[in-house]
Coordinates of N, CA, C and O in Angstrom, one line a residue:
M1 N -0.8 8.7 -2.1 CA -0.2 8.2 -2.1 C 1.9 7.6 -2.2 O 2.3 8.0 -1.6
I2 N 1.3 8.0 -3.7 CA 2.8 7.2 -4.6 C 3.4 8.8 -4.7 O 4.3 9.1 -4.2
A3 N 3.0 10.3 -4.6 CA 3.1 12.1 -4.5 C 4.1 11.6 -2.9 O 5.0 12.3 -3.4
D4 N 3.2 10.9 -2.4 CA 3.9 11.0 -0.8 C 5.0 10.1 -0.5 O 6.2 10.7 0.1
N5 N 4.7 9.0 -0.7 CA 6.1 7.9 -0.3 C 7.0 7.7 -1.3 O 8.5 7.5 -1.2
S6 N 7.3 8.5 -2.8 CA 7.7 7.9 -4.2 C 9.4 8.9 -4.4 O 10.8 8.0 -4.4
P7 N 9.5 9.2 -3.4 CA 11.2 10.5 -3.3 C 11.5 9.8 -2.6 O 12.7 9.7 -2.3
S8 N 11.5 8.7 -1.6 CA 11.7 7.8 -0.5 C 11.8 6.4 -1.5 O 13.0 5.6 -0.9
W9 N 11.1 6.0 -1.8 CA 12.0 4.9 -2.8 C 13.0 4.5 -3.0 O 13.7 3.6 -2.9
P10 N 13.9 5.3 -4.0 CA 15.8 5.2 -4.2 C 15.5 4.8 -3.6 O 16.9 3.7 -3.6
E11 N 16.3 5.7 -2.1 CA 17.0 5.4 -0.9 C 16.2 4.2 -0.4 O 16.9 3.5 0.4
D12 N 15.3 3.9 -0.6 CA 14.7 2.5 0.8 C 15.2 1.2 -0.6 O 15.6 0.5 -0.3
M13 N 15.1 1.3 -1.4 CA 15.6 0.5 -2.5 C 17.5 -0.3 -2.6 O 17.4 -0.8 -1.9
A14 N 18.0 1.3 -2.2 CA 18.9 1.5 -1.7 C 19.5 0.8 -0.4 O 20.9 -1.3 -0.9
K15 N 18.6 0.6 0.0 CA 18.7 0.0 1.3 C 18.5 -1.2 1.4 O 19.5 -2.7 1.8
I16 N 17.5 -2.1 0.8 CA 17.3 -3.1 0.2 C 17.9 -4.2 0.1 O 18.0 -4.9 -0.6
A17 N 18.9 -3.2 -1.6 CA 19.8 -3.3 -1.7 C 21.0 -4.2 -1.2 O 21.2 -5.2 -1.8
V18 N 21.4 -3.5 -0.2 CA 22.3 -3.7 0.2 C 22.6 -4.8 0.9 O 23.1 -6.3 0.9
A19 N 20.6 -5.0 1.8 CA 21.2 -5.9 3.0 C 20.9 -7.3 1.9 O 20.9 -8.5 3.3
T20 N 20.0 -7.1 0.9 CA 19.8 -8.8 -0.2 C 20.9 -9.2 -0.8 O 20.8 -10.3 -1.3
G21 N 22.4 -8.5 -0.9 CA 23.6 -8.3 -1.8 C 22.8 -8.3 -3.0 O 23.5 -9.1 -3.4
Y22 N 21.9 -7.2 -3.3 CA 21.9 -7.2 -4.2 C 20.9 -9.0 -5.3 O 21.3 -8.8 -6.1
E23 N 20.3 -9.0 -4.6 CA 19.5 -10.5 -5.4 C 18.6 -10.2 -5.0 O 18.0 -9.4 -4.6
A24 N 18.4 -10.6 -7.1 CA 17.4 -9.3 -7.7 C 15.1 -9.7 -7.6 O 15.2 -8.7 -6.5
D25 N 15.3 -11.2 -7.7 CA 14.0 -11.4 -6.8 C 13.8 -11.2 -5.0 O 12.8 -10.4 -5.2
T26 N 14.4 -11.5 -4.3 CA 15.3 -10.9 -2.5 C 14.2 -9.2 -3.0 O 13.7 -9.2 -2.9
M27 N 15.0 -9.1 -3.7 CA 14.5 -7.8 -3.4 C 13.8 -6.6 -3.9 O 13.2 -5.8 -3.4
L28 N 13.3 -7.1 -5.2 CA 12.4 -6.5 -5.6 C 11.2 -7.0 -5.0 O 10.1 -6.1 -4.8
G29 N 11.1 -8.2 -4.6 CA 9.7 -8.2 -3.8 C 10.0 -8.2 -1.8 O 9.0 -7.3 -1.8
M30 N 10.6 -7.3 -1.5 CA 11.2 -6.4 -0.5 C 10.3 -5.1 -0.8 O 9.8 -4.8 -0.6
M31 N 11.0 -5.4 -1.3 CA 10.2 -3.7 -2.3 C 8.7 -3.8 -3.0 O 7.2 -2.9 -1.7
G32 N 8.3 -4.7 -3.1 CA 6.5 -5.3 -3.3 C 6.4 -5.0 -2.2 O 4.7 -4.4 -2.0
E33 N 6.6 -5.6 -0.8 CA 6.5 -5.4 0.1 C 5.3 -4.7 0.8 O 5.1 -3.5 1.1
H34 N 7.1 -2.9 1.0 CA 7.6 -2.4 1.3 C 6.5 -1.8 1.1 O 5.3 -0.8 1.5
I35 N 6.2 -0.9 -0.5 CA 4.8 -0.1 -1.5 C 4.2 -1.3 -0.7 O 2.6 0.0 -1.3
K36 N 3.7 -1.5 -0.7 CA 2.7 -2.2 -0.9 C 1.4 -2.5 0.5 O 0.8 -1.7 1.1
G37 N 2.7 -2.2 1.5 CA 2.5 -1.7 3.1 C 1.9 0.1 2.9 O 1.2 0.3 3.6
Q38 N 2.8 0.4 2.3 CA 2.6 1.7 2.5 C 0.6 2.4 1.6 O 0.7 3.0 1.9
L39 N 0.4 1.5 0.7 CA -0.7 1.1 -0.3 C -1.6 1.5 1.4 O -2.6 1.8 1.1
Q40 N -1.3 0.4 1.7 CA -2.7 0.0 3.0 C -2.9 0.8 3.8 O -3.7 0.9 4.2
G41 N -1.8 1.1 4.1 CA -1.4 1.8 5.5 C -1.8 3.7 4.6 O -2.9 3.9 5.5
S42 N -2.2 4.4 3.5 CA -2.7 5.1 2.6 C -3.8 4.8 3.2 O -5.2 6.0 3.3
I43 N -4.8 3.6 2.4 CA -6.1 2.8 3.0 C -6.6 3.5 3.7 O -7.8 3.4 4.4
R44 N -6.0 3.1 5.0 CA -6.7 3.0 6.2 C -6.9 4.3 7.4 O -7.2 4.6 7.9
D45 N -5.4 5.3 6.8 CA -5.8 6.9 7.5 C -6.8 7.3 6.8 O -6.8 8.7 7.7
L46 N -6.6 7.6 5.8 CA -8.0 8.0 5.1 C -9.1 8.1 5.3 O -9.9 7.9 6.3
M47 N -9.1 10.0 6.0 CA -10.7 10.0 6.2 C -11.1 11.2 5.5 O -11.4 12.0 6.2
E48 N -10.5 10.9 4.5 CA -11.7 12.8 3.9 C -11.3 12.5 2.4 O -10.5 11.3 2.0
P49 N -13.0 12.5 1.6 CA -13.7 13.3 2.1 C -14.7 12.3 3.2 O -14.6 11.3 3.0
A50 N -15.0 12.9 4.1 CA -16.3 12.7 4.5 C -17.5 11.6 4.3 O -18.0 12.5 3.5
L51 N -18.0 11.1 4.9 CA -19.2 9.3 4.5 C -20.3 11.0 4.4 O -20.3 11.3 6.1
S52 N -20.8 10.4 4.2 CA -22.5 10.5 4.3 C -23.0 10.7 5.4 O -22.7 9.3 5.7
P53 N -23.9 10.9 6.7 CA -24.6 10.1 7.7 C -25.3 8.6 6.8 O -25.1 7.6 7.9
V54 N -25.9 9.1 6.1 CA -26.6 7.6 5.6 C -25.3 6.4 5.1 O -25.9 5.3 6.1
T55 N -24.4 6.6 4.7 CA -23.5 5.7 4.4 C -23.3 5.6 6.0 O -22.5 4.0 6.0
I56 N -22.8 6.7 6.7 CA -22.4 5.9 7.6 C -23.3 4.8 8.5 O -23.3 4.7 9.2
A57 N -24.5 5.1 8.8 CA -25.4 4.5 8.9 C -25.6 3.2 9.1 O -25.4 2.3 9.5
K58 N -25.2 3.0 7.2 CA -25.9 2.1 6.4 C -24.5 0.9 7.1 O -24.2 -0.3 6.7
K59 N -22.7 1.3 6.7 CA -21.3 0.8 7.6 C -21.2 0.1 9.3 O -21.0 -0.3 9.4
G60 N -21.8 1.1 9.4 CA -21.5 1.6 11.2 C -20.5 2.2 11.2 O -20.2 1.5 13.1
F61 N -19.5 2.6 10.5 CA -18.9 3.5 11.0 C -18.6 4.1 10.0 O -18.5 4.4 9.0
D62 N -17.7 5.5 10.5 CA -16.8 7.0 9.2 C -15.6 6.8 8.4 O -15.2 7.4 8.1
K63 N -15.2 6.0 8.1 CA -14.3 4.5 7.4 C -14.0 5.0 5.9 O -15.0 3.9 5.6
P64 N -14.1 6.4 5.7 CA -13.7 5.5 3.5 C -12.8 4.6 3.3 O -12.0 4.0 3.8
L65 N -13.3 4.2 2.1 CA -13.0 3.3 1.7 C -12.3 1.6 2.2 O -11.3 0.4 1.4
I66 N -12.8 2.0 3.5 CA -13.2 0.7 3.9 C -14.4 -0.1 4.6 O -15.1 0.9 4.6
W67 N -14.5 -1.4 3.9 CA -16.5 -1.9 4.0 C -16.4 -3.0 4.3 O -16.5 -3.9 5.4
H68 N -16.0 -3.8 3.6 CA -15.6 -5.2 3.7 C -14.2 -5.8 3.8 O -14.3 -6.8 3.9
G69 N -13.4 -4.8 3.5 CA -11.9 -4.8 3.5 C -11.6 -5.3 1.5 O -10.3 -6.0 1.6
V70 N -12.4 -5.7 0.8 CA -12.0 -6.6 -0.3 C -11.2 -5.3 -0.7 O -10.3 -5.8 -1.4
M71 N -10.7 -3.6 -1.4 CA -10.0 -3.4 -1.9 C -8.5 -3.3 -0.3 O -7.7 -3.3 -1.3
L72 N -9.0 -3.2 0.4 CA -8.0 -3.2 1.2 C -6.8 -4.5 1.2 O -5.3 -5.1 0.8
N73 N -7.7 -6.1 1.4 CA -6.4 -7.3 1.3 C -5.9 -7.6 -0.6 O -6.1 -8.6 -0.9
S74 N -6.9 -6.2 -1.3 CA -6.6 -6.9 -2.6 C -5.1 -6.2 -3.6 O -4.9 -6.7 -4.4
V75 N -4.7 -5.6 -2.8 CA -3.4 -4.6 -2.5 C -2.3 -6.2 -2.6 O -2.0 -6.7 -1.7
D76 N -1.6 -5.5 -3.8 CA -0.5 -7.0 -4.0 C 1.2 -6.3 -5.4 O 0.3 -5.2 -5.6
Y77 N 1.7 -7.3 -6.0 CA 2.3 -6.6 -6.5 C 2.5 -8.6 -6.9 O 2.2 -9.3 -6.1
D78 N 3.6 -8.1 -8.2 CA 4.1 -9.4 -9.3 C 5.8 -9.1 -9.4 O 6.1 -7.8 -9.9
V79 N 6.3 -10.0 -8.9 CA 7.9 -10.5 -9.7 C 8.0 -11.5 -10.5 O 7.2 -12.2 -10.3
T80 N 8.0 -10.4 -11.9 CA 7.7 -10.9 -13.2 C 10.0 -10.9 -13.3 O 10.4 -10.0 -13.2
D81 N 10.3 -11.8 -14.4 CA 11.5 -11.9 -14.6 C 12.1 -10.6 -16.0 O 12.3 -11.0 -16.6
G82 N 10.6 -10.1 -16.5 CA 9.8 -9.5 -17.9 C 10.9 -10.7 -18.9 O 11.3 -9.4 -19.9
V83 N 11.4 -11.9 -19.2 CA 11.5 -12.2 -20.4 C 9.9 -12.3 -20.4 O 8.8 -13.4 -20.5

């Protein structure tokens, strides 16, 4: 996800900066939400490596990385003032 998406982050951040009037906390919060969404999307989209038939039978579906939603729902970010 990082390799695929990080090249666009500087441009994304610049657009967010302009849209928020360069208000740092808002800008960083919006960028955090943006990256969080990208990471959650990559978890949802991942299909390889394929799960074993035993795992599929146990889970009831063939989606890697998703079982109870713990990983997906644990993705978060934190904006601190750095002081």
